[in-house]
Each structure stands twice: as C-alpha cells, then as structure tokens.
Short mmCIF file of C-alpha atoms in Angstrom, two decimals:
data_model
loop_
_atom_site.label_atom_id
_atom_site.label_comp_id
_atom_site.label_asym_id
_atom_site.label_seq_id
_atom_site.Cartn_x
_atom_site.Cartn_y
_atom_site.Cartn_z
CA MET A 1 134.15 97.15 145.92
CA LYS A 2 134.62 97.37 142.23
CA ASN A 3 136.89 99.76 140.48
CA GLN A 4 134.15 102.02 138.84
CA ASN A 5 135.26 103.64 135.70
CA ASP A 6 135.60 107.36 135.89
CA ASP A 7 133.21 108.07 132.80
CA ASP A 8 130.45 106.11 134.32
CA ILE A 9 130.14 108.34 137.25
CA ILE A 10 126.77 110.18 136.88
CA LEU A 11 126.46 111.75 140.68
CA ASN A 12 129.58 112.52 142.22
CA TRP A 13 130.17 113.77 146.45
CA GLN A 14 133.59 115.27 146.54
CA ASN A 15 135.24 115.61 150.08
CA VAL A 16 131.71 117.31 150.67
CA SER A 17 130.95 118.51 154.19
CA TYR A 18 128.01 120.48 155.85
CA SER A 19 127.40 121.88 158.88
CA ALA A 20 124.48 124.19 159.81
CA ARG A 21 123.08 126.09 162.87
CA SER A 22 120.31 124.61 165.07
CA SER A 23 118.92 128.45 165.68
CA PHE A 24 119.99 131.98 164.80
CA GLY A 25 123.21 132.94 166.76
CA THR A 26 124.16 129.66 167.56
CA LYS A 27 127.34 127.90 166.44
CA LYS A 28 127.43 125.68 163.42
CA ILE A 29 127.28 121.88 164.16
CA PRO A 30 129.12 119.73 161.83
CA ILE A 31 126.98 117.30 160.45
CA LEU A 32 128.88 115.95 157.61
CA HIS A 33 132.69 115.48 157.50
CA ASN A 34 134.55 114.80 154.10
CA ILE A 35 132.13 112.99 152.23
CA ASN A 36 133.05 110.88 148.90
CA ILE A 37 130.66 108.68 147.03
CA GLN A 38 130.11 108.19 143.16
CA LEU A 39 127.03 106.83 141.45
CA ASN A 40 127.63 105.06 138.50
CA LYS A 41 125.50 104.86 135.72
CA SER A 42 123.23 102.18 136.32
CA THR A 43 123.71 101.25 139.63
CA THR A 44 121.79 101.25 142.67
CA LEU A 45 123.37 102.90 146.10
CA ALA A 46 121.86 102.59 149.20
CA LEU A 47 123.10 104.85 152.42
CA ILE A 48 122.56 103.09 155.43
CA GLY A 49 123.08 104.80 159.03
CA SER A 50 121.26 105.00 162.62
CA ASN A 51 119.08 107.59 163.08
CA GLY A 52 120.80 111.78 162.71
CA ALA A 53 123.51 110.25 160.74
CA GLY A 54 123.59 112.13 157.81
CA LYS A 55 121.59 109.94 155.45
CA THR A 56 119.07 112.80 154.38
CA THR A 57 121.55 115.72 154.02
CA THR A 58 124.00 113.59 151.92
CA LEU A 59 120.76 113.27 150.04
CA LEU A 60 119.52 116.88 150.06
CA LEU A 61 123.10 117.91 148.93
CA GLY A 62 122.88 115.56 145.89
CA ALA A 63 119.88 116.83 145.08
CA GLY A 64 121.19 120.39 145.07
CA VAL A 65 118.69 121.71 147.92
CA LEU A 66 121.85 122.56 150.26
CA ARG A 67 124.95 123.66 149.64
CA PRO A 68 128.18 121.84 150.89
CA THR A 69 129.94 123.65 153.52
CA CYS A 70 133.25 122.53 151.88
CA GLY A 71 134.00 120.45 148.56
CA SER A 72 131.26 119.92 146.02
CA VAL A 73 128.53 117.58 144.30
CA PHE A 74 128.63 117.37 140.63
CA LEU A 75 126.09 115.51 138.42
CA TYR A 76 127.41 114.86 134.91
CA ASN A 77 130.57 116.82 135.77
CA THR A 78 129.00 119.94 136.17
CA PRO A 79 127.90 121.51 139.62
CA VAL A 80 124.44 120.09 141.11
CA SER A 81 123.48 123.88 141.69
CA ASP A 82 123.26 124.63 138.13
CA ILE A 83 120.48 124.84 136.95
CA PRO A 84 119.90 122.88 133.53
CA VAL A 85 121.30 119.85 134.65
CA LYS A 86 118.60 119.61 137.36
CA LYS A 87 116.38 118.30 134.51
CA ARG A 88 118.06 114.47 134.73
CA LEU A 89 117.23 114.33 138.62
CA GLY A 90 114.65 113.08 140.05
CA PHE A 91 113.64 113.36 143.81
CA LEU A 92 111.82 111.91 146.50
CA ALA A 93 111.74 113.24 150.29
CA GLU A 94 111.58 111.42 153.32
CA ILE A 95 108.28 113.29 154.11
CA GLN A 96 105.96 114.40 152.08
CA HIS A 97 105.09 118.31 152.93
CA SER A 98 102.48 118.63 149.81
CA TYR A 99 100.24 122.06 149.33
CA LYS A 100 97.26 120.84 150.97
CA ASN A 101 95.12 122.75 148.91
CA LEU A 102 95.85 121.30 145.60
CA LYS A 103 94.39 118.24 143.89
CA LEU A 104 96.99 115.71 142.56
CA ASN A 105 96.92 116.36 139.15
CA GLU A 106 97.08 120.04 139.36
CA TRP A 107 100.49 119.26 141.67
CA LEU A 108 101.88 117.16 138.97
CA SER A 109 101.24 119.89 136.39
CA MET A 110 102.69 122.52 138.07
CA LEU A 111 106.10 120.41 139.00
CA GLY A 112 105.99 119.09 135.22
CA GLN A 113 105.84 122.56 134.02
CA LEU A 114 108.63 123.29 136.19
CA SER A 115 110.43 120.32 135.14
CA GLY A 116 109.98 122.20 131.31
CA ILE A 117 108.01 119.30 130.26
CA GLU A 118 105.83 120.55 127.19
CA LYS A 119 102.12 120.84 128.07
CA LYS A 120 101.23 117.82 125.40
CA THR A 121 103.71 115.52 126.55
CA LEU A 122 102.89 116.09 130.22
CA THR A 123 99.22 115.52 130.29
CA LYS A 124 100.22 111.93 128.33
CA ARG A 125 103.10 111.36 131.23
CA ILE A 126 100.27 112.34 133.79
CA ASP A 127 98.21 110.40 132.74
CA ILE A 128 100.32 107.18 132.30
CA LEU A 129 101.61 108.05 135.53
CA ILE A 130 98.10 107.95 137.16
CA ASP A 131 97.27 104.58 135.30
CA LEU A 132 100.51 102.98 136.83
CA LEU A 133 100.78 103.58 140.46
CA GLU A 134 96.80 103.23 140.60
CA LEU A 135 95.96 106.99 141.31
CA LYS A 136 92.99 107.45 139.22
CA THR A 137 90.27 107.71 141.60
CA LEU A 138 92.43 110.80 143.35
CA TYR A 139 93.33 112.56 140.68
CA LYS A 140 91.21 115.10 141.06
CA ARG A 141 90.95 115.10 145.41
CA GLY A 142 92.78 117.20 147.25
CA LEU A 143 96.15 116.24 148.73
CA LYS A 144 95.32 116.63 152.68
CA THR A 145 92.79 113.77 152.08
CA PHE A 146 95.78 111.52 150.90
CA SER A 147 97.10 109.04 153.21
CA LYS A 148 100.99 108.62 153.83
CA GLY A 149 101.01 105.64 151.53
CA GLN A 150 98.90 107.51 148.76
CA LEU A 151 101.10 110.55 149.27
CA GLN A 152 104.31 108.25 148.62
CA ARG A 153 103.25 106.94 145.68
CA ALA A 154 101.68 110.40 143.97
CA SER A 155 105.78 111.67 145.11
CA LEU A 156 107.38 108.48 142.97
CA ALA A 157 105.09 109.95 140.75
CA GLN A 158 106.69 113.51 140.44
CA ALA A 159 110.16 111.87 140.78
CA ILE A 160 109.80 110.16 137.56
CA LEU A 161 107.94 112.65 135.47
CA HIS A 162 110.15 114.37 133.66
CA ASP A 163 111.81 110.92 132.77
CA PRO A 164 115.44 111.87 135.22
CA ASP A 165 118.21 109.66 134.62
CA VAL A 166 118.73 109.92 138.50
CA LEU A 167 116.71 109.02 141.67
CA ILE A 168 117.31 110.32 144.84
CA LEU A 169 115.17 108.84 147.23
CA ASP A 170 114.77 109.06 150.57
CA GLU A 171 113.25 106.35 152.60
CA PRO A 172 111.67 105.49 149.43
CA MET A 173 109.30 102.20 151.09
CA SER A 174 108.18 104.31 153.67
CA GLY A 175 104.16 104.42 154.51
CA LEU A 176 104.09 101.71 151.80
CA ASP A 177 101.81 98.18 152.28
CA SER A 178 103.33 95.16 151.02
CA TYR A 179 101.55 95.37 147.38
CA TRP A 180 103.28 99.05 146.97
CA ARG A 181 106.78 97.86 148.28
CA TYR A 182 106.93 94.90 145.81
CA HIS A 183 105.63 97.82 142.92
CA PHE A 184 108.00 100.12 144.03
CA THR A 185 110.92 97.46 143.98
CA SER A 186 110.18 96.17 140.81
CA PHE A 187 110.31 99.88 139.32
CA LEU A 188 113.38 100.59 140.62
CA LYS A 189 114.91 97.34 139.32
CA TYR A 190 113.10 98.01 135.89
CA PHE A 191 114.60 102.06 136.45
CA LYS A 192 118.00 100.43 136.66
CA SER A 193 117.98 98.40 133.89
CA LYS A 194 117.10 101.21 131.50
CA GLY A 195 120.67 102.90 132.43
CA GLY A 196 118.71 105.07 135.51
CA SER A 197 121.21 105.23 138.89
CA ILE A 198 119.64 105.42 142.26
CA ILE A 199 120.63 106.58 145.44
CA PHE A 200 118.34 105.74 148.08
CA SER A 201 118.71 106.04 151.71
CA SER A 202 116.46 103.17 154.01
CA HIS A 203 116.56 101.30 157.47
CA VAL A 204 114.53 98.32 155.80
CA LEU A 205 117.61 95.70 155.27
CA THR A 206 115.91 93.18 152.63
CA ASP A 207 114.40 96.30 150.72
CA ILE A 208 118.26 97.26 150.70
CA GLU A 209 119.48 93.41 149.49
CA GLU A 210 116.84 93.25 147.26
CA ILE A 211 117.44 96.46 145.29
CA ALA A 212 121.16 98.24 145.77
CA ASP A 213 124.29 96.97 143.95
CA TYR A 214 126.61 98.85 146.57
CA VAL A 215 126.06 100.02 150.01
CA ALA A 216 127.32 102.81 152.24
CA PHE A 217 127.17 103.28 155.76
CA ILE A 218 126.86 106.41 157.24
CA GLU A 219 127.60 107.36 161.08
CA LYS A 220 128.60 110.37 162.67
CA GLY A 221 128.37 112.11 158.82
CA THR A 222 130.93 110.22 157.85
CA ILE A 223 131.09 107.35 155.18
CA LYS A 224 132.65 104.57 157.14
CA TRP A 225 132.51 101.71 155.19
CA LYS A 226 131.45 101.10 151.44
CA ALA A 227 130.44 97.89 149.84
CA ASP A 228 129.39 95.80 147.61
CA VAL A 229 125.70 94.25 148.93
CA SER A 230 127.25 90.73 148.97
CA ASP A 231 129.41 91.97 151.50
CA PHE A 232 126.72 94.08 153.37
CA ALA A 233 124.87 90.80 154.16
CA LYS A 234 128.88 89.69 155.74
CA PHE A 235 128.35 92.91 157.71
CA ILE A 236 125.14 92.12 159.10
CA HIS A 237 126.41 88.78 160.35
CA HIS A 238 129.19 89.76 162.35
CA SER A 239 127.09 92.78 163.96
CA ASN A 240 127.22 92.83 167.73
CA ILE A 241 123.79 93.66 168.14
CA ARG A 242 122.55 90.58 169.70
CA LYS A 243 125.37 90.57 172.36
CA ASP A 244 124.39 94.38 173.10
CA PHE A 245 120.96 92.93 173.93
CA LYS A 246 121.87 90.41 175.97
CA ARG A 247 123.03 93.22 178.20
CA LEU A 248 119.55 94.09 178.92
CA GLU A 249 118.96 90.74 179.85
CA SER A 250 121.24 91.03 182.37
CA VAL A 251 119.03 93.36 184.43
CA THR A 252 115.53 92.03 184.71
CA VAL A 253 112.81 94.08 185.13
CA MET B 1 105.00 129.04 131.96
CA LYS B 2 107.13 128.28 134.74
CA ILE B 3 106.36 131.62 136.63
CA THR B 4 102.83 131.04 135.96
CA ALA B 5 102.73 127.56 137.25
CA ILE B 6 104.17 129.11 140.48
CA ALA B 7 101.97 131.86 140.54
CA LEU B 8 98.68 129.37 140.12
CA THR B 9 99.78 127.40 142.81
CA VAL B 10 100.57 130.44 144.78
CA TYR B 11 96.74 131.53 144.21
CA LYS B 12 95.03 127.83 144.15
CA GLU B 13 96.35 127.27 147.70
CA ALA B 14 95.38 130.35 149.11
CA ILE B 15 92.04 131.33 147.48
CA ARG B 16 90.94 127.47 148.88
CA ASP B 17 91.53 127.97 151.99
CA LYS B 18 89.19 129.27 154.79
CA ILE B 19 90.73 131.71 156.12
CA VAL B 20 90.61 133.75 152.93
CA VAL B 21 86.53 133.38 153.17
CA ILE B 22 86.79 134.62 156.81
CA LEU B 23 88.47 137.56 155.72
CA ILE B 24 85.70 138.37 153.36
CA PHE B 25 83.40 137.81 156.01
CA ALA B 26 85.04 139.86 158.19
CA PHE B 27 85.16 142.80 156.02
CA ILE B 28 81.32 142.54 155.34
CA LEU B 29 80.31 142.19 159.02
CA ILE B 30 82.25 145.29 159.75
CA LEU B 31 81.18 147.22 156.93
CA ALA B 32 77.43 146.04 158.13
CA PHE B 33 78.27 147.23 161.89
CA PHE B 34 78.83 150.82 160.20
CA HIS B 35 75.75 150.73 158.11
CA ILE B 36 73.84 150.08 161.16
CA MET B 37 75.88 153.02 163.00
CA GLY B 38 75.85 155.22 159.79
CA LYS B 39 72.02 155.20 160.30
CA VAL B 40 71.64 156.17 163.53
CA SER B 41 74.57 158.64 163.68
CA ILE B 42 74.87 162.50 162.04
CA ASN B 43 76.58 162.60 158.47
CA GLY B 44 76.37 158.46 158.71
CA ASP B 45 77.40 158.63 155.03
CA ARG B 46 80.99 160.12 155.48
CA LEU B 47 81.05 157.47 158.49
CA ILE B 48 80.28 154.44 156.35
CA GLN B 49 83.06 156.17 153.61
CA THR B 50 85.74 156.62 156.06
CA ALA B 51 84.97 153.00 157.61
CA GLY B 52 85.63 151.54 154.52
CA LEU B 53 88.44 152.91 153.47
CA TYR B 54 90.36 152.29 156.55
CA CYS B 55 89.06 148.75 156.58
CA PHE B 56 90.36 148.30 153.37
CA GLY B 57 94.09 149.30 154.81
CA ILE B 58 93.73 146.56 157.84
CA PHE B 59 92.45 143.87 155.43
CA GLY B 60 95.31 144.77 153.24
CA ILE B 61 97.91 144.33 156.59
CA LEU B 62 95.50 140.66 157.40
CA CYS B 63 95.90 139.23 154.06
CA ASN B 64 99.51 140.11 153.88
CA ILE B 65 100.29 138.72 156.73
CA TYR B 66 98.49 135.13 155.61
CA LEU B 67 100.16 134.93 152.54
CA SER B 68 103.59 135.87 153.72
CA ILE B 69 102.86 133.36 156.76
CA ASN B 70 101.75 130.71 154.00
CA PHE B 71 105.10 131.43 152.50
CA ILE B 72 107.32 131.14 155.56
CA GLN B 73 105.67 128.05 156.62
CA GLU B 74 106.27 126.55 153.15
CA ILE B 75 110.05 127.34 153.59
CA ASN B 76 109.85 125.78 157.02
CA SER B 77 107.68 122.53 156.10
CA LYS B 78 110.57 122.19 153.45
CA ARG B 79 107.34 121.97 151.20
CA PHE B 80 109.72 123.57 148.62
CA PHE B 81 112.21 121.23 148.04
CA LEU B 82 110.36 119.96 145.14
CA ILE B 83 110.53 122.88 143.60
CA LEU B 84 114.17 123.63 144.19
CA VAL B 85 115.33 120.61 143.22
CA ARG B 86 113.66 121.41 139.73
CA PRO B 87 115.58 123.66 136.90
CA VAL B 88 113.89 127.18 138.41
CA SER B 89 115.86 129.87 138.65
CA ALA B 90 115.71 132.25 141.54
CA PHE B 91 114.46 134.98 139.29
CA GLN B 92 111.60 132.63 137.97
CA PHE B 93 110.46 131.52 141.56
CA VAL B 94 110.54 134.90 143.08
CA SER B 95 108.46 136.36 139.64
CA GLY B 96 105.63 133.67 140.49
CA LYS B 97 105.46 134.23 144.00
CA CYS B 98 104.88 137.63 143.37
CA LEU B 99 102.81 137.18 140.35
CA GLY B 100 100.68 134.60 142.69
CA MET B 101 100.48 137.44 145.21
CA CYS B 102 99.48 139.88 143.02
CA ILE B 103 96.35 137.47 141.63
CA LEU B 104 95.11 136.55 144.80
CA LEU B 105 95.30 140.17 146.05
CA LEU B 106 93.65 141.45 143.20
CA ASN B 107 90.31 139.31 143.13
CA ILE B 108 90.11 139.49 147.24
CA PHE B 109 90.53 143.44 146.20
CA PHE B 110 87.95 143.57 143.34
CA LEU B 111 85.18 141.75 145.57
CA MET B 112 85.86 143.95 148.78
CA SER B 113 85.98 147.09 146.47
CA VAL B 114 82.49 145.60 144.48
CA ILE B 115 81.22 144.86 148.20
CA TRP B 116 81.92 148.39 149.43
CA ILE B 117 80.78 150.22 146.53
CA VAL B 118 77.49 148.48 146.71
CA LEU B 119 77.31 149.85 150.03
CA LEU B 120 77.65 152.69 149.34
CA MET B 121 75.39 153.32 146.18
CA SER B 122 72.73 151.58 148.60
CA ASN B 123 72.85 154.75 150.73
CA ASN B 124 72.39 156.76 147.90
CA ILE B 125 76.16 158.10 147.63
CA LYS B 126 76.62 158.81 144.62
CA ILE B 127 79.94 157.34 142.77
CA ASN B 128 82.98 159.40 140.90
CA PRO B 129 85.92 158.86 139.27
CA LEU B 130 87.84 159.69 142.55
CA TYR B 131 86.91 156.54 143.70
CA ALA B 132 88.45 154.09 141.39
CA LEU B 133 92.05 156.05 141.82
CA THR B 134 91.63 156.20 145.64
CA LEU B 135 91.22 152.13 145.46
CA MET B 136 93.85 152.28 142.83
CA PHE B 137 96.36 153.32 145.23
CA ILE B 138 95.09 151.69 148.27
CA PHE B 139 95.62 148.37 145.85
CA ALA B 140 98.80 150.16 145.73
CA GLU B 141 99.74 150.59 149.11
CA TRP B 142 98.72 146.73 149.19
CA MET B 143 101.03 145.62 146.67
CA ILE B 144 104.20 147.22 148.19
CA ILE B 145 103.69 145.59 151.44
CA ALA B 146 103.31 142.32 149.49
CA PHE B 147 106.53 142.69 147.62
CA ALA B 148 108.11 144.05 151.32
CA SER B 149 106.56 140.86 153.32
CA LEU B 150 107.97 138.39 150.75
CA PHE B 151 111.26 139.41 151.22
CA PHE B 152 110.66 139.51 154.99
CA SER B 153 109.95 136.31 154.73
CA LEU B 154 112.74 135.05 153.69
CA PHE B 155 114.62 135.13 156.56
CA THR B 156 111.72 135.76 159.73
CA THR B 157 109.49 133.68 161.53
CA PRO B 158 105.76 134.14 161.40
CA LEU B 159 105.22 135.84 164.49
CA VAL B 160 108.04 138.38 163.60
CA GLN B 161 106.51 138.90 160.03
CA SER B 162 103.36 139.34 161.69
CA LEU B 163 104.73 142.03 164.00
CA ILE B 164 107.32 143.73 160.49
CA VAL B 165 103.63 143.67 158.29
CA THR B 166 101.95 146.10 160.97
CA ALA B 167 104.74 148.02 161.80
CA PHE B 168 105.64 148.39 158.01
CA TYR B 169 102.09 149.89 157.25
CA PHE B 170 101.59 152.09 160.12
CA VAL B 171 105.25 153.01 160.23
CA GLY B 172 104.81 153.85 156.71
CA HIS B 173 101.66 156.02 156.67
CA HIS B 174 103.69 158.04 159.41
CA SER B 175 107.49 158.26 157.93
CA TYR B 176 106.75 161.61 156.86
CA ASP B 177 106.17 162.77 160.66
CA ILE B 178 109.11 160.62 161.31
CA TYR B 179 111.22 162.47 159.05
CA LEU B 180 109.83 166.20 160.52
CA TYR B 181 110.35 164.85 163.93
CA SER B 182 113.91 164.33 163.07
CA GLN B 183 114.98 167.62 161.42
CA THR B 184 113.49 169.32 164.70
CA LYS B 185 116.70 171.14 166.46
CA ASN B 186 116.71 169.62 170.07
CA ILE B 187 117.39 166.07 168.86
CA GLN B 188 120.42 163.45 169.16
CA ALA B 189 123.23 163.32 166.44
CA ILE B 190 122.01 159.62 166.61
CA MET B 191 118.62 159.89 166.77
CA LYS B 192 118.48 162.08 163.81
CA ASN B 193 120.41 159.55 161.88
CA ILE B 194 118.31 156.68 162.65
CA LEU B 195 114.72 158.37 161.92
CA THR B 196 116.18 159.82 159.07
CA GLY B 197 116.95 156.56 157.98
CA ILE B 198 113.63 154.90 158.92
CA TYR B 199 112.16 157.27 156.45
CA TYR B 200 114.75 156.28 153.51
CA VAL B 201 113.79 152.95 154.11
CA ILE B 202 110.40 152.40 155.19
CA PRO B 203 108.14 153.79 151.66
CA ASP B 204 106.05 156.48 152.67
CA LEU B 205 102.45 155.55 152.31
CA GLU B 206 101.03 158.27 152.53
CA LEU B 207 101.93 159.76 149.30
CA LEU B 208 99.67 157.06 148.03
CA ASN B 209 96.51 157.83 150.46
CA PHE B 210 94.28 160.12 149.03
CA ARG B 211 91.11 158.90 151.39
CA TYR B 212 91.13 162.58 152.80
CA SER B 213 90.82 163.69 148.71
CA LEU B 214 88.05 161.59 148.43
CA ILE B 215 86.09 161.92 151.91
CA TYR B 216 86.34 165.74 151.20
CA ASN B 217 86.23 165.95 147.61
CA GLU B 218 89.29 167.53 146.90
CA ILE B 219 91.12 167.77 143.44
CA ILE B 220 93.84 165.14 143.16
CA SER B 221 96.40 167.01 140.73
CA PHE B 222 98.23 165.16 137.82
CA GLU B 223 101.67 165.28 139.61
CA GLN B 224 100.54 163.89 142.63
CA ILE B 225 99.02 160.89 140.52
CA SER B 226 102.05 160.36 138.80
CA HIS B 227 104.32 160.80 141.66
CA ALA B 228 102.24 158.09 143.89
CA LEU B 229 102.59 155.67 140.38
CA LEU B 230 106.36 156.59 140.82
CA ILE B 231 106.82 155.67 144.05
CA THR B 232 104.77 152.63 143.84
CA LEU B 233 106.67 151.14 140.88
CA ALA B 234 110.17 152.07 142.59
CA TRP B 235 109.44 150.54 145.72
CA LEU B 236 107.94 147.43 144.19
CA PHE B 237 111.14 147.45 142.05
CA VAL B 238 113.15 147.83 144.97
CA PHE B 239 111.38 144.87 147.18
CA PHE B 240 111.08 142.33 144.14
CA THR B 241 115.50 142.98 143.64
CA ALA B 242 115.77 142.61 147.58
CA SER B 243 113.53 139.21 147.48
CA TYR B 244 115.67 138.24 144.50
CA ILE B 245 118.63 138.87 145.84
CA VAL B 246 118.09 137.33 149.01
CA PHE B 247 116.66 134.01 147.68
CA TYR B 248 119.52 133.72 145.08
CA MET B 249 122.32 133.72 147.69
CA LYS B 250 119.80 131.59 149.96
CA ARG B 251 118.72 129.17 147.18
CA ALA B 252 120.50 126.21 148.31
CA ILE B 253 120.90 126.81 151.81
CA TYR B 254 117.81 125.89 153.78
CA ALA B 255 118.13 123.17 155.98
#
C-alpha cells in the first residue's frame, strides 16, 4: 500500500473498537477490535469481508451514527460526532428504510433541509438529481411504492444532495440492474475525480476492482490486511476457495 | 427550518396512515352508539356529554400509543440513521418530534371536538365557554402524555410502551388517591415512600380534569385554571428536557 500523506487524510478510524449488547441485560459482544483505517482525499477504499465481519458497523462508526467503545473516528481532524462537520459527509445505508408515507420530493426536501441547504438551492439540486437518476416519474409518488433499485437510486440522491466531500456507502450496488450499476460506477469515478473520497463495502469483486484504489479486508471485527486494488487480485488468485469446494465433491449425494 | 422539517415529516407520515382515519372513524362510531343509547335513556343528554368527554381520554391514549410506536419503529428500523448523519442537534431533533406530535394531535383533537360539539348541538345541548376550557385541558392532558411517551419510547419496546402509556393515563388520574392512601397510618414505611414517589413522578392529571365541572355546571376559579396551566407547562418542560437528555446521551449509540 502506498504511503499516505497525513495532510490528505479525510476520514480516520483510530484504534476503534466497538461492542454491543444483543439484548437488554446481556453481556456486550465485541464486534470490532482495534480498527485503523485512513481514507485519503480523492481516493476510494473498499471494505470487503464475509457476512457479519463488521463492515457495516465500521461504516456506521465512520458516519458518526455509532459511538466507538474505544478509540475515535475523525473527519477532517474533528470527531465525526461533531455536528458541523457532518455537512461534509454523505451516507447511503445498506437497507433503505424510508418513511413509507412520504413522497420522494418530500423526503429529499426534508433531508436537504436537515443538511442545511437553502430552499432555492435545494429545489434546484433536487430537480437536477431527479433528472440525472431518472426519477422524474416517481417524483410525487409515495416511497412505499418504490422497488429496491428505485429506492437505491433515491438514496444515492439523498447522499449527494448536499454536495459532500466524503461518501460512505454500504453496498451501494445492491438491488441495481446492470444499467444502473454502470451509471453508479461512472458517478463514483466522477465524484473521485472531482476530489471526493469514498469508502464503500461490497461483495461484488468486479465493482471493487473497477471503483476502488485500496481494499481493506475485515474478518471477525479486525482488519486482516489493507492493500492496493492490484494486490487484491493476487489475493483472490491465491484463495483456497477452490480447494475448499473440492472437499465438498468428496461427499456425493 | 430543521425543526419544522422534522415536525412536518412526523405529521405527514402519521396523517397519511389509515390508522388515524380508523381512530377518527371509531370515535364517530362510539359517539353514534351513545347518541342512540341517549335516545332510549332517561337523561340521555348527559350520557352523550359524559361518553364524549371520556372518549377523548381513551382516544388520547390510543393516538399517543400509535405515535410512540411509530417513533420506536423509526429507531428500530434504523430509518432515522439518515437524520443522524446530518448536522441535526439533539435539541432540534426532539423539538421537531414534539412539534410534529403537537400539530398532528391538534388536528385530530380539533376534528373530534367538532364532531362531538355538532352532536351535542343536534341534541339541543347548549354550548358554553366551559366546553372550550374543558376541551383545552383535555388537549393539555394529551400533550403531557405525548411528551411522556416520546421520552419512554427512547428506551422501550412497542408493547411495553403501550402498557406504560395506558398505565400513565390511569395512574395519572388517580395519583392523588395514591398519595392520600400513602398518608394513612397502617401502611409500611417502604410502601409509603414508593407511593409518595409515584405521586411526585407521575403528573396528577386530575388537576386538568374539568369534566365534572362541565357536566354539573360548576364554576371553575381562576386559580384552578392558572394552576392547571402551570402544571401542564411544567410537565411538558420536564418531559421535553428528559427526552432531550436521553436522546443527547443515546444519540450515537443506536445499534
């Protein structure tokens, strides 16, 4: 992995650990342990790992939604939980739990206002985004009628509505058809070329190879390795998955 | 702007739900039932009056249970993560929620009041300013329960929340009785402390209850009104502050 300039670090997870209770009165279960990740200006970092490895929790900590049990997350050297710095962050969740009785325009308008955008600017930005993401026909429709892919597009709209510098995307391609996968990829590349930084999680290796500059592999709540995306291809090549599946062939049904 | 944005979301999200329509429809149905019962009873006018006044109490509980379950679901479904990642302070969030609930409850209450008043007028019952005063303090009761339920919904489940809101209403209307009982001689010291504690922790909703005065045409003194008003404002402030503190402390730990 290339040496990263400290001045360029935008989002920084410093010795972050996180644990949570599964229910009231139970013992805390460790979810993340001593995570150290730096996201630089104009770079894209992909988080990979198996289900339950801790990718979503890492992203939620980065977005300031969760508070680390140990360590800190900084955005522009300011704790990410600080209210003013949140203006510079865009977030797309893995599952879109939208307000079912709100219309798309109302939802975007509400989130835009909460981001502190002036009404005139907000209307213009919503119009452009609706056009770009081909949501014009859905503009005044209730969010509960949206398909998963449509919701994903609407969610990208809310994530970039306030013109953030950093995008935190939890499985951004989930539920998208190939047409929109291509457009999302193009947009993320454009966002990076304009100086934006992106951290995203994904299970789709082709997306990672196409979008990411660096890859961090999480397993059981710890970062096992971080590397350039070119090194990531070598890792895949040396994976034991084929051997593992050969074991399955030894027991026939 | 941020407070009104959150408030309007609460309002729109709830008002477009069929549950609100069902609640209003159920209110009309119950009033219609008592209207018919009133026709076949002696002193039927009083029956319509009394039933209407107590229906407001029950529907206040139901509306507040519905609203607080909505809020708990918003937390549980992580719907409000998109709000938390934005520059919104705990004060703005709690204020927005409270304002949204106020607007929604005011709308429902106004509609129910109009329906009830029309029914009373159709039964040739004279409407006097005492009705406005009684209704105003029933609404104050709704508001106290709403603010309290917002506070409880920050750390409970929908089922527990429903029980708390219901218990809150009934204990609230009997908290002075609980206090009087705690002062009797043949009661254990621990029990006495617990019961006295309940009296101070749960608002005495009877202080806002002018239903009897309305039914029996009693005069309500200025002291009673100002006392009720102060009690309302004080409890609203207490529950708002408590919700703000809990939300501020919990803000970044929803998992």
